[in-house]
XYZ file of C-alpha atoms in Angstrom:
783
model
C 80.013 131.475 9.649
C 82.562 132.554 7.049
C 83.585 136.210 6.998
C 86.309 138.144 5.238
C 89.305 139.467 7.148
C 89.529 143.246 7.266
C 92.218 145.484 8.717
C 91.431 145.985 12.422
C 90.672 149.363 13.864
C 90.996 148.166 17.483
C 92.580 145.163 19.164
C 91.842 143.243 22.352
C 93.197 140.199 24.193
C 91.310 136.899 24.169
C 92.241 134.108 26.558
C 92.612 130.724 24.848
C 92.704 127.589 27.036
C 93.804 124.312 25.439
C 92.842 121.072 27.208
C 92.546 117.357 26.565
C 88.874 116.898 25.652
C 88.641 113.464 27.292
C 90.605 114.081 30.497
C 89.910 117.834 30.849
C 93.572 118.457 31.703
C 95.501 121.509 30.399
C 97.993 120.987 27.582
C 101.085 122.937 28.593
C 103.195 123.927 25.589
C 100.365 123.962 23.041
C 101.212 126.371 20.206
C 98.686 128.955 19.020
C 99.239 130.566 15.623
C 97.451 133.927 15.557
C 95.457 135.378 12.674
C 98.400 137.622 11.746
C 101.021 134.874 11.889
C 102.176 135.525 15.441
C 102.697 132.630 17.858
C 101.819 132.044 21.497
C 102.781 129.126 23.763
C 100.362 127.962 26.463
C 101.495 128.033 30.094
C 101.168 125.232 32.664
C 97.419 125.879 32.888
C 97.097 125.509 29.114
C 96.370 129.238 28.726
C 97.654 131.995 26.466
C 96.482 135.551 25.740
C 96.147 136.353 22.031
C 95.576 139.820 20.569
C 92.687 139.895 18.056
C 90.724 142.627 16.221
C 87.813 144.195 18.076
C 85.352 144.434 15.195
C 85.469 141.164 13.235
C 85.936 137.376 13.496
C 89.403 135.866 13.043
C 90.751 132.321 12.881
C 93.396 131.010 15.278
C 95.273 127.751 14.789
C 96.399 125.504 17.622
C 98.882 122.621 17.516
C 100.061 120.029 19.988
C 101.992 116.815 19.408
C 99.805 113.730 19.070
C 96.455 115.508 18.649
C 94.089 115.884 15.684
C 93.869 119.089 13.539
C 91.294 121.932 13.559
C 90.806 125.716 14.130
C 88.993 128.144 16.421
C 87.067 131.165 15.137
C 87.044 134.070 17.605
C 83.889 136.155 17.299
C 83.522 139.858 18.206
C 82.631 140.299 21.858
C 83.967 136.943 23.051
C 86.780 137.166 25.592
C 87.626 133.524 26.271
C 87.541 130.203 24.442
C 88.379 126.674 25.493
C 89.824 124.372 22.837
C 89.278 120.673 23.546
C 91.645 118.323 21.698
C 91.410 114.592 21.144
C 94.183 112.116 20.516
C 94.474 111.185 16.858
C 97.762 111.149 14.946
C 101.210 109.922 16.103
C 103.321 112.428 17.984
C 104.128 115.081 15.388
C 103.305 118.753 15.247
C 100.119 119.354 13.280
C 97.442 122.051 13.172
C 94.363 121.519 15.296
C 91.120 123.016 14.040
C 88.185 123.462 16.377
C 85.175 125.393 15.168
C 83.902 128.091 17.524
C 80.146 128.511 17.970
C 78.161 129.975 15.091
C 74.988 131.898 15.901
C 72.488 129.360 17.165
C 75.113 126.744 18.082
C 75.966 125.323 21.503
C 77.140 128.036 23.880
C 76.242 129.201 27.367
C 74.516 132.591 27.187
C 73.151 134.117 30.371
C 69.372 134.511 30.254
C 69.055 132.229 27.254
C 70.825 128.886 27.512
C 73.402 126.710 29.256
C 75.671 124.307 27.377
C 78.109 121.501 28.199
C 80.613 119.707 26.009
C 83.707 117.519 26.066
C 84.518 115.781 29.338
C 81.930 117.831 31.219
C 79.308 116.170 29.022
C 80.685 112.656 28.676
C 81.676 111.970 32.305
C 78.178 112.319 33.845
C 76.449 111.154 30.642
C 78.341 107.848 30.633
C 77.703 107.100 34.299
C 75.272 104.241 34.882
C 74.113 101.223 32.940
C 72.994 103.246 29.877
C 75.010 106.131 28.456
C 72.674 109.051 27.795
C 73.241 112.759 27.127
C 70.203 113.427 29.316
C 72.123 112.078 32.325
C 74.207 115.259 32.092
C 71.442 117.636 30.971
C 69.302 116.695 33.986
C 72.011 118.102 36.258
C 71.846 121.626 34.810
C 70.177 124.565 36.591
C 66.476 124.992 35.885
C 65.866 121.264 35.412
C 63.594 119.635 37.982
C 64.776 116.303 39.346
C 63.028 113.341 37.745
C 65.212 110.301 38.459
C 67.867 108.223 36.778
C 65.378 106.241 34.712
C 63.369 109.058 33.133
C 64.696 111.273 30.346
C 61.688 113.635 30.304
C 62.293 116.226 33.031
C 60.320 119.371 33.710
C 62.305 122.441 32.649
C 61.563 125.528 34.737
C 58.124 124.240 35.652
C 56.994 123.336 32.124
C 55.319 120.083 31.172
C 57.897 117.338 30.446
C 56.247 116.490 27.114
C 56.714 120.099 25.969
C 60.538 119.955 25.904
C 61.573 119.971 22.229
C 64.651 118.049 21.059
C 66.710 119.143 18.040
C 69.623 117.150 16.583
C 71.769 119.331 14.316
C 68.686 121.383 13.394
C 66.342 118.395 12.923
C 63.295 118.234 15.227
C 63.158 114.695 16.636
C 59.687 113.618 17.709
C 59.648 111.607 20.962
C 63.381 110.738 20.961
C 63.164 108.123 23.707
C 63.752 104.482 24.520
C 61.363 102.536 26.787
C 58.676 105.207 26.705
C 60.924 107.946 28.085
C 63.299 106.089 30.420
C 66.309 107.097 28.292
C 66.845 109.348 25.304
C 68.235 108.095 21.989
C 71.168 110.522 22.275
C 74.191 108.434 23.163
C 77.134 110.548 24.446
C 79.259 109.266 21.570
C 76.807 110.873 19.114
C 77.137 114.328 20.623
C 79.835 116.984 20.531
C 77.834 119.272 22.822
C 74.396 119.776 24.327
C 72.667 123.112 24.828
C 69.553 123.573 26.954
C 67.708 126.797 26.099
C 65.237 127.608 28.861
C 65.296 131.398 28.917
C 64.298 133.941 26.274
C 66.237 132.211 23.517
C 66.598 133.202 19.873
C 63.654 133.256 17.459
C 65.612 130.813 15.286
C 63.841 128.016 17.158
C 60.393 127.482 18.619
C 57.738 124.775 19.161
C 58.137 124.893 22.948
C 56.962 126.978 25.901
C 59.331 125.365 28.412
C 62.696 124.295 26.973
C 64.677 123.452 23.836
C 67.357 120.739 23.895
C 69.813 121.292 21.035
C 72.225 118.392 20.436
C 75.173 118.980 18.108
C 76.567 115.911 16.358
C 80.173 114.869 16.848
C 82.061 115.465 13.608
C 84.491 112.796 12.358
C 88.098 113.772 11.725
C 88.829 114.723 8.083
C 92.451 113.542 8.301
C 92.685 110.435 10.484
C 90.851 107.148 10.908
C 89.767 105.991 14.321
C 88.095 103.127 16.136
C 86.624 102.941 19.632
C 85.278 99.884 21.392
C 83.474 100.095 24.724
C 82.296 97.004 26.587
C 80.561 97.058 29.959
C 78.444 94.776 32.089
C 75.288 96.114 30.395
C 76.153 97.358 26.885
C 78.663 97.347 24.046
C 79.488 100.224 21.665
C 81.569 100.183 18.513
C 82.537 103.402 16.731
C 84.388 103.704 13.427
C 85.638 106.930 11.837
C 87.097 107.295 8.342
C 88.538 110.404 6.653
C 87.263 111.517 3.246
C 90.281 112.877 1.408
C 91.081 115.502 4.017
C 87.833 117.356 3.300
C 85.443 115.483 5.534
C 84.789 112.313 7.450
C 82.415 109.393 7.914
C 81.519 107.921 11.311
C 79.447 104.840 12.165
C 78.308 103.822 15.647
C 76.452 100.788 16.956
C 75.130 99.990 20.432
C 73.740 96.770 21.900
C 72.553 96.220 25.474
C 72.578 92.848 27.229
C 70.931 93.040 30.591
C 70.070 89.332 30.804
C 72.897 88.312 33.188
C 72.219 91.287 35.450
C 68.441 90.676 35.523
C 68.770 86.943 36.194
C 71.207 87.613 39.044
C 69.068 90.393 40.527
C 66.014 88.085 40.536
C 67.755 86.016 43.217
C 67.883 88.948 45.648
C 65.229 91.547 44.776
C 61.499 90.920 44.589
C 60.898 93.881 42.271
C 63.029 92.365 39.512
C 61.378 88.932 39.438
C 58.452 90.191 37.376
C 60.586 90.897 34.261
C 59.642 88.402 31.521
C 61.444 90.048 28.559
C 64.721 91.644 29.561
C 64.775 95.322 28.500
C 66.933 95.804 25.415
C 68.196 98.559 23.113
C 69.685 98.118 19.646
C 70.755 101.245 17.774
C 73.000 102.516 14.990
C 74.150 106.004 14.026
C 75.582 107.499 10.835
C 77.378 110.830 10.700
C 79.197 112.356 7.732
C 80.488 115.769 6.697
C 82.305 117.007 3.613
C 83.641 120.409 2.566
C 83.539 120.826 -1.197
C 85.357 124.133 -0.759
C 85.987 126.736 1.912
C 82.550 128.179 1.063
C 80.447 125.019 0.624
C 79.951 122.162 3.084
C 77.616 119.179 3.437
C 76.537 117.128 6.479
C 74.478 113.950 6.934
C 73.066 112.385 10.107
C 71.162 109.129 10.478
C 69.819 107.069 13.368
C 67.845 103.857 13.833
C 66.934 102.259 17.130
C 64.794 99.464 18.522
C 63.930 98.889 22.163
C 61.607 96.561 24.031
C 60.686 95.109 27.411
C 58.170 92.723 28.962
C 56.852 91.920 32.435
C 54.658 89.300 34.055
C 53.238 89.747 37.549
C 51.678 86.867 39.521
C 50.565 87.332 43.129
C 48.086 84.871 44.614
C 47.031 84.614 48.280
C 44.207 82.911 50.132
C 42.030 86.038 49.790
C 43.162 87.596 46.508
C 44.572 86.924 43.052
C 46.433 89.265 40.738
C 47.889 88.386 37.321
C 49.242 90.851 34.747
C 51.442 90.773 31.660
C 52.825 93.553 29.531
C 54.987 93.893 26.398
C 56.520 96.953 24.732
C 58.264 97.287 21.348
C 59.456 100.579 19.881
C 61.288 101.539 16.674
C 62.547 105.034 15.877
C 64.756 106.515 13.176
C 65.609 109.635 11.205
C 67.820 110.809 8.347
C 68.724 114.481 7.963
C 71.078 116.450 5.747
C 72.411 119.994 5.711
C 74.118 122.178 3.131
C 76.017 125.295 4.195
C 77.103 127.912 1.655
C 78.834 131.269 1.943
C 78.053 133.278 -1.236
C 80.270 136.155 -0.120
C 82.501 137.158 2.744
C 79.656 138.406 4.969
C 76.809 135.962 4.276
C 76.021 132.390 5.207
C 73.109 130.232 4.002
C 72.158 126.850 5.402
C 69.467 124.530 4.016
C 68.419 121.248 5.611
C 66.039 118.394 4.828
C 65.059 115.376 6.886
C 62.640 112.526 7.465
C 61.816 110.664 10.666
C 59.587 107.795 11.761
C 58.362 106.120 14.921
C 56.388 102.935 15.575
C 55.348 101.764 19.016
C 53.421 98.574 19.867
C 52.178 97.858 23.360
C 49.780 95.210 24.664
C 48.852 93.717 27.996
C 46.265 92.063 30.180
C 45.332 92.381 33.863
C 43.182 89.999 35.876
C 42.507 90.322 39.605
C 40.098 89.025 42.222
C 39.453 90.004 45.829
C 37.462 87.212 47.504
C 36.797 89.124 50.719
C 35.498 92.183 48.879
C 33.763 90.056 46.198
C 35.309 92.135 43.409
C 36.850 90.933 40.164
C 38.621 92.837 37.378
C 39.598 91.594 33.958
C 40.753 93.889 31.150
C 43.133 94.009 28.190
C 44.661 96.787 26.082
C 46.504 97.208 22.789
C 48.209 100.283 21.321
C 49.846 100.767 17.927
C 51.311 104.161 17.073
C 52.877 104.902 13.688
C 54.317 108.358 13.072
C 56.233 109.773 10.116
C 57.420 113.336 9.542
C 59.189 115.313 6.818
C 60.828 118.652 7.486
C 62.958 121.268 5.826
C 64.314 124.686 6.725
C 66.419 127.508 5.305
C 68.492 129.953 7.386
C 70.273 133.090 6.219
C 72.796 135.146 8.216
C 74.256 138.491 7.122
C 76.981 140.512 8.817
C 75.917 144.154 8.412
C 79.094 145.584 9.903
C 79.561 147.930 12.867
C 78.439 145.197 15.259
C 75.114 144.400 13.545
C 73.962 140.973 12.359
C 70.732 140.123 10.520
C 69.258 136.631 10.294
C 66.065 135.181 8.824
C 64.680 131.767 8.030
C 61.675 129.567 7.425
C 60.781 125.963 8.150
C 58.046 123.481 7.231
C 57.265 120.228 9.006
C 54.685 117.652 7.947
C 53.634 114.893 10.360
C 51.301 111.929 9.927
C 49.940 110.050 12.964
C 48.302 106.643 12.530
C 47.061 105.372 15.888
C 44.973 102.447 17.082
C 44.204 101.983 20.769
C 41.726 99.612 22.434
C 40.838 99.040 26.063
C 38.213 96.488 27.047
C 37.443 95.196 30.482
C 34.911 93.935 32.981
C 34.631 94.870 36.641
C 32.405 92.645 38.794
C 31.236 93.821 42.217
C 28.981 91.497 44.258
C 28.301 89.338 41.175
C 27.203 92.410 39.176
C 29.432 92.899 36.100
C 30.146 96.255 34.483
C 31.679 96.336 31.007
C 34.101 99.149 30.132
C 35.501 100.135 26.753
C 37.672 102.820 25.215
C 38.784 102.864 21.579
C 40.852 105.181 19.402
C 41.364 104.827 15.662
C 42.692 107.980 13.986
C 44.739 108.942 10.951
C 45.670 112.600 11.393
C 48.004 114.938 9.555
C 49.641 118.115 10.795
C 51.504 120.894 8.998
C 53.778 123.133 11.071
C 54.829 126.365 9.330
C 57.266 128.855 10.837
C 59.287 131.915 9.839
C 61.574 134.231 11.794
C 63.841 137.243 11.533
C 66.174 138.866 14.023
C 68.803 141.549 14.534
C 71.823 141.254 16.815
C 73.994 144.160 17.944
C 77.104 144.425 20.076
C 78.917 147.680 20.751
C 82.610 148.035 19.902
C 83.601 148.136 23.564
C 81.338 145.135 24.335
C 79.551 147.103 27.047
C 76.147 146.646 25.459
C 74.502 143.975 23.333
C 70.981 143.346 22.104
C 69.054 140.712 20.190
C 65.544 141.430 18.933
C 63.496 139.121 16.748
C 60.051 137.966 15.808
C 58.786 134.497 14.975
C 55.510 133.288 13.518
C 54.235 129.719 14.075
C 51.160 128.131 12.525
C 49.673 124.649 12.950
C 47.142 123.061 10.583
C 45.548 119.768 11.690
C 43.410 117.560 9.450
C 41.787 114.161 9.825
C 38.824 112.127 8.719
C 35.812 114.455 8.696
C 37.433 117.563 10.166
C 39.964 120.355 9.610
C 41.381 122.655 12.280
C 43.043 125.593 10.481
C 44.429 126.971 13.739
C 45.322 130.542 14.664
C 48.864 131.785 13.858
C 50.988 132.639 16.881
C 53.203 135.731 16.705
C 56.155 135.549 19.087
C 58.358 138.673 19.485
C 61.430 138.377 21.723
C 64.137 140.770 22.886
C 67.269 140.413 25.028
C 69.685 142.977 26.457
C 73.251 142.325 27.660
C 75.316 144.695 29.813
C 79.008 144.379 30.688
C 79.168 146.020 34.102
C 82.768 145.332 35.079
C 85.888 143.972 33.413
C 89.380 143.056 34.659
C 88.951 144.474 38.131
C 90.385 142.826 41.236
C 89.381 139.161 41.354
C 86.719 139.660 38.698
C 87.412 138.903 35.071
C 83.966 140.212 34.114
C 80.497 140.847 35.506
C 77.579 140.872 33.077
C 73.855 141.361 33.469
C 71.106 140.212 31.107
C 67.382 140.820 30.788
C 64.919 139.503 28.241
C 61.241 139.002 27.549
C 59.297 137.286 24.825
C 56.461 135.031 23.703
C 56.579 131.330 22.874
C 54.167 128.751 21.463
C 53.887 124.973 21.129
C 51.367 122.324 20.138
C 50.184 119.897 22.808
C 50.975 116.325 21.691
C 47.523 115.128 22.820
C 45.991 116.975 19.841
C 47.466 114.276 17.602
C 44.635 111.989 18.808
C 41.747 114.271 17.836
C 38.875 112.858 15.757
C 35.704 114.357 14.292
C 33.718 113.062 17.300
C 35.443 115.529 19.618
C 33.400 118.472 18.229
C 36.182 121.053 18.580
C 35.567 124.604 17.441
C 37.088 125.121 13.986
C 39.162 128.088 15.103
C 40.163 126.777 18.501
C 43.538 128.139 19.703
C 45.426 124.883 19.161
C 48.799 126.289 20.262
C 49.891 126.647 23.886
C 51.191 130.181 24.524
C 53.517 131.649 27.109
C 54.985 135.006 28.023
C 58.419 134.638 29.631
C 60.608 137.224 31.347
C 64.163 136.488 32.542
C 66.819 138.512 34.356
C 70.225 137.271 35.379
C 73.855 137.928 36.085
C 77.111 136.135 35.369
C 80.391 136.611 37.213
C 83.650 135.225 35.812
C 86.580 135.042 38.253
C 90.250 134.978 37.327
C 90.599 131.861 39.484
C 88.628 129.916 36.871
C 85.226 129.993 38.597
C 81.972 131.135 36.991
C 78.862 132.048 38.959
C 75.433 132.517 37.352
C 72.095 133.535 38.820
C 68.824 133.842 36.912
C 65.269 134.560 37.959
C 62.217 134.202 35.737
C 58.456 134.489 35.452
C 56.254 132.624 32.959
C 52.560 133.037 32.282
C 51.161 130.164 30.207
C 47.779 130.652 28.555
C 45.597 128.945 25.921
C 47.053 125.688 27.223
C 45.428 122.529 25.883
C 44.318 119.783 28.282
C 41.992 116.774 28.130
C 39.183 115.356 30.240
C 37.899 111.785 29.949
C 34.104 111.562 30.217
C 32.218 108.392 31.159
C 29.026 107.292 29.356
C 26.921 104.293 30.470
C 23.789 104.813 28.356
C 24.438 101.760 26.139
C 24.954 99.334 29.008
C 28.726 99.393 28.462
C 30.777 102.114 30.108
C 32.457 104.038 27.288
C 35.081 106.714 27.728
C 35.480 109.692 25.446
C 38.184 112.361 25.489
C 37.220 116.032 25.388
C 39.707 118.785 24.543
C 39.833 122.233 26.114
C 42.077 125.211 25.392
C 41.598 127.495 28.389
C 44.299 126.043 30.646
C 46.652 128.389 32.478
C 49.881 128.238 34.459
C 51.776 130.713 36.635
C 55.432 129.764 36.980
C 58.243 131.604 38.695
C 61.532 130.735 40.293
C 65.272 131.136 40.212
C 68.300 128.956 39.605
C 71.986 129.392 40.221
C 75.206 127.581 39.379
C 78.817 127.808 40.506
C 81.139 125.999 38.121
C 84.838 125.413 37.671
C 86.128 123.885 34.454
C 89.569 123.395 32.882
C 91.465 122.701 36.072
C 94.410 120.337 36.368
C 93.158 118.587 39.510
C 89.422 119.084 39.736
C 86.385 120.580 38.057
C 82.616 120.391 38.271
C 79.658 122.436 39.335
C 76.965 122.895 41.931
C 73.499 123.999 40.836
C 70.305 124.823 42.712
C 66.835 125.387 41.293
C 63.707 126.698 42.992
C 60.548 126.257 40.932
C 57.016 127.357 41.827
C 54.621 126.148 39.117
C 50.856 126.248 39.607
C 48.473 125.089 36.894
C 44.742 125.482 36.373
C 42.380 123.399 34.215
C 39.034 125.160 34.696
C 36.842 122.376 33.262
C 38.498 119.518 35.134
C 36.908 117.743 38.088
C 39.855 115.434 38.738
C 41.194 115.327 42.284
C 44.810 115.505 41.091
C 43.944 118.791 39.325
C 42.204 120.200 42.417
C 38.812 119.999 40.708
C 39.404 122.944 38.384
C 41.225 125.190 40.858
C 44.953 126.012 40.972
C 47.195 122.998 41.628
C 50.770 121.777 41.515
C 51.175 119.222 38.674
C 52.334 115.682 39.434
C 55.878 116.336 38.147
C 56.486 119.444 40.257
C 59.314 119.743 42.772
C 60.127 122.943 44.654
C 63.826 122.282 45.226
C 66.574 120.535 43.246
C 70.245 120.603 44.226
C 73.021 118.938 42.195
C 76.711 118.596 43.052
C 79.098 117.175 40.442
C 82.824 116.891 41.155
C 85.582 115.408 38.984
C 88.801 114.837 40.936
C 92.056 114.016 39.085
C 94.912 113.421 41.543
C 97.060 112.147 38.657
C 96.587 112.347 34.895
C 95.654 108.663 34.653
C 92.908 108.672 37.304
C 89.538 110.423 37.513
C 86.952 110.143 40.281
C 83.509 111.542 39.463
C 80.860 111.939 42.154
C 77.296 113.111 41.749
C 74.972 113.920 44.637
C 71.446 115.276 44.235
C 68.842 116.403 46.731
C 65.261 117.047 45.604
C 61.970 117.697 47.380
C 58.975 115.437 46.775
C 56.269 115.408 44.118
C 52.577 116.057 44.981
C 50.465 113.211 46.380
C 46.760 113.012 47.145
C 45.951 113.239 50.852
C 43.731 110.648 52.549
C 40.912 112.448 54.378
C 38.699 109.529 55.413
C 38.437 105.725 55.345
C 34.861 104.457 55.112
C 34.032 101.109 56.756
C 33.540 98.507 58.083
C 32.240 96.219 56.710
C 34.724 95.545 53.890
C 35.394 96.473 51.242
C 36.719 99.632 52.867
C 36.800 102.825 50.819
C 39.566 105.419 50.919
C 38.513 109.063 50.413
C 41.270 111.332 49.104
C 41.570 115.018 48.258
C 44.095 117.386 46.746
C 46.335 119.232 49.213
C 49.161 121.653 48.320
C 51.209 120.388 51.248
C 50.868 116.646 50.629
C 54.142 115.472 49.099
C 56.328 112.420 48.636
C 59.617 112.181 50.495
C 62.886 113.842 49.526
C 65.077 111.889 47.107
C 68.857 111.676 47.554
C 70.611 109.830 44.706
C 74.368 109.383 44.935
C 76.575 108.051 42.114
C 80.312 107.391 41.831
C 82.440 106.643 38.778
C 86.123 105.731 39.000
C 88.117 105.797 35.737
C 91.692 104.675 35.017
C 93.410 105.844 31.806
C 96.478 104.563 29.997
C 98.198 105.357 26.697
C 100.683 103.600 24.487
C 104.116 105.092 23.766
C 103.252 106.885 20.516
C 99.981 108.264 21.903
C 97.758 106.684 19.243
C 95.918 104.236 21.510
C 94.039 105.065 24.691
C 92.412 102.766 27.228
C 89.923 103.523 29.979
C 88.921 101.096 32.699
C 85.968 102.275 34.789
C 83.749 101.203 37.645
C 80.519 103.049 38.492
C 78.130 102.758 41.421
C 74.638 104.130 40.842
C 72.057 105.085 43.508
C 74.269 103.950 46.371
C 72.132 105.482 49.116
C 69.214 103.181 48.237
C 70.919 100.671 50.541
C 70.016 102.783 53.572
C 67.318 105.221 52.401
C 64.260 105.102 50.163
C 61.987 108.092 49.701
C 58.373 107.349 50.570
C 55.907 107.469 47.669
C 52.144 106.960 47.526
C 50.759 104.485 50.053
C 48.924 101.274 49.174
C 45.411 100.653 50.481
C 44.026 97.272 51.557
C 40.272 97.052 50.893
C 39.990 94.115 53.307
C 41.530 95.755 56.380
C 41.107 99.457 55.604
C 44.776 100.125 56.320
C 47.336 102.147 54.404
C 50.805 100.665 54.058
C 54.058 101.845 52.420
C 53.515 101.045 48.766
C 55.496 100.061 45.716
C 54.957 103.519 44.206
C 58.320 105.253 43.875
C 58.965 108.881 44.768
C 61.119 109.230 41.614
C 62.086 107.277 38.510
C 64.982 105.514 40.214
C 65.454 101.796 40.685
C 65.028 100.827 44.360
C 68.357 98.984 44.269
C 71.964 100.114 43.703
C 73.567 99.236 40.373
C 77.219 98.487 39.661
C 78.659 98.834 36.164
C 82.117 97.759 35.085
C 83.534 98.508 31.653
C 86.520 99.102 29.438
C 86.979 101.464 26.486
C 89.710 101.256 23.905
C 90.314 103.789 21.156
C 92.893 104.124 18.384
């Protein structure tokens, strides 16, 4: 945000740390030009204390030979900033400009959100065969473990599908490749990632569990650049061009080529032999920004991606036959733009527009026969999903002076869902066939309308801060033969911040936060509603939650930060579905019924100890305890405990993550990641009925029936080199993913043999991890 500079009434010291954004090493000797023209030189840890006014934002300039230009804006109340620089120009002294967070941008705020950027984002995100921002986000506190090949985690006990993704203010609907295995957010697209899972600002909504806010990487306005990355599984090419010193244009392309890896793995691993179409991803990204003046700026983001996969399974024995084939094709894209304008020294207005689309095609067929049990199954399915959405929003911020800030905004989002789904099959038992059928053919439209306002306050001595706001969300759903006007959701939220201790002993600061508020979201299953579902016109179509959070943050002078947060969430008016079976016509037909009386009681705590900006090592350790019990009163499903309270199938009590980056010398980095997570719920076998065959397995829900603990372990070793003038950089890396799978595999659900009545260790995995270790080798070159 742009503010005028006024004569300060009070001054305070702010610690500025300057580091290499790629290597996370301090830049000793970096020069900081203060707002009043004074200069400071960074020490061997890359740090310098700069005196700034107490009551208003100021701009500091940083320079270091061989690095690109920018600036850092120090906001009232902030006591430390880290400036991450990237190699750009030849070795000459130039100004470096790095924008500090605006309200609503990526920053870690106790009780509200946790953010990562720079090397802390890219190192874990680029580990493995596919670079993905979610690889790093999944390691943050409050995120339940889900596995390396699933980008839809549960955040503080919420449903994975409820996590909302925003890319530079644009809501991206289902931003995934391969049905959720990876997100579309390549690390090279992102400057930072912020996960808001507490009582976050009323600026954003459409979620009752978590908001993932990705901020695009901005191209340099003064220097051109190129980066090429080639590995054993993918290739990336990035180009950056300056636009007359006022902006930049960046283009990125990614192509995967798993064919050699898959063909080699087929020789050694049975699980891989069923792949008929090697999984692939093709994607391209556009990013541009341009400042017409110091008060007017424009940004543009675009993305298009295509992914697919296919499998064929053939298993024939003397007593059984099983054949199956499957194919998946998915296309996704969006284009969004933003215009920021500062009409005066205390105001900022931002307007944005965007359009997105998604098309998914999936088809398959399964045929099986059990000669001993005289059963035969034969069914096929086809799904086509076309989605398009248009959205726009306006935000206004006003500095009221004396520590007060006012903000307000509104947004509209229109979505159109065109879906066709067919399932037809025959099950034959003892020569008696039973036909089954399920069809879906809908063309629905939804209009999401939202508005918010908020006040922020911070006292002059920074001992007390508060944010209070209110947000209204409304959802209108229409389709052939029906209209659901919905009931508006009003969501007030308030947060309090207290600075308990400052500059005392080993403690740099100790803060405490507390907040409470309401949230709402729309269950994605409502997109499939048709007039045959007979839903009440004024059904509460939005999930609601009341969330309360309390936490503390301790910053140590030694460079460590410790956070602890505890929370309670009550979810009500939650939508859920039940599939009913009808055999009156001679063919078994399935219909989906919708209910809006679901509930959830969620509580837990998470903690993190982190150390960043160290010469030799950095990283963090996080632990999350989550207790999330759901209730679907109308359900009779065993997995939902037949309408009583139950733990959902994604729930894990415990998740521990340890991430360490070790840099013995400036040209070498060793990253290790170790996780430990308790198991997901499994149905418990209570009885096996038989003989004679076919045997029948009777199962029931049990709170204590769980899969085994998962223990993934990854290593990435990186070697860096630079040319003499500092313009070119090379990285050679080798990563090992899921190493412990060589000696340990968590037990999942057991298979059941109808012929013998025995349970055996099955192919069902306890997490979304491949049952084999993966090795990736690659090289990156940038100029």
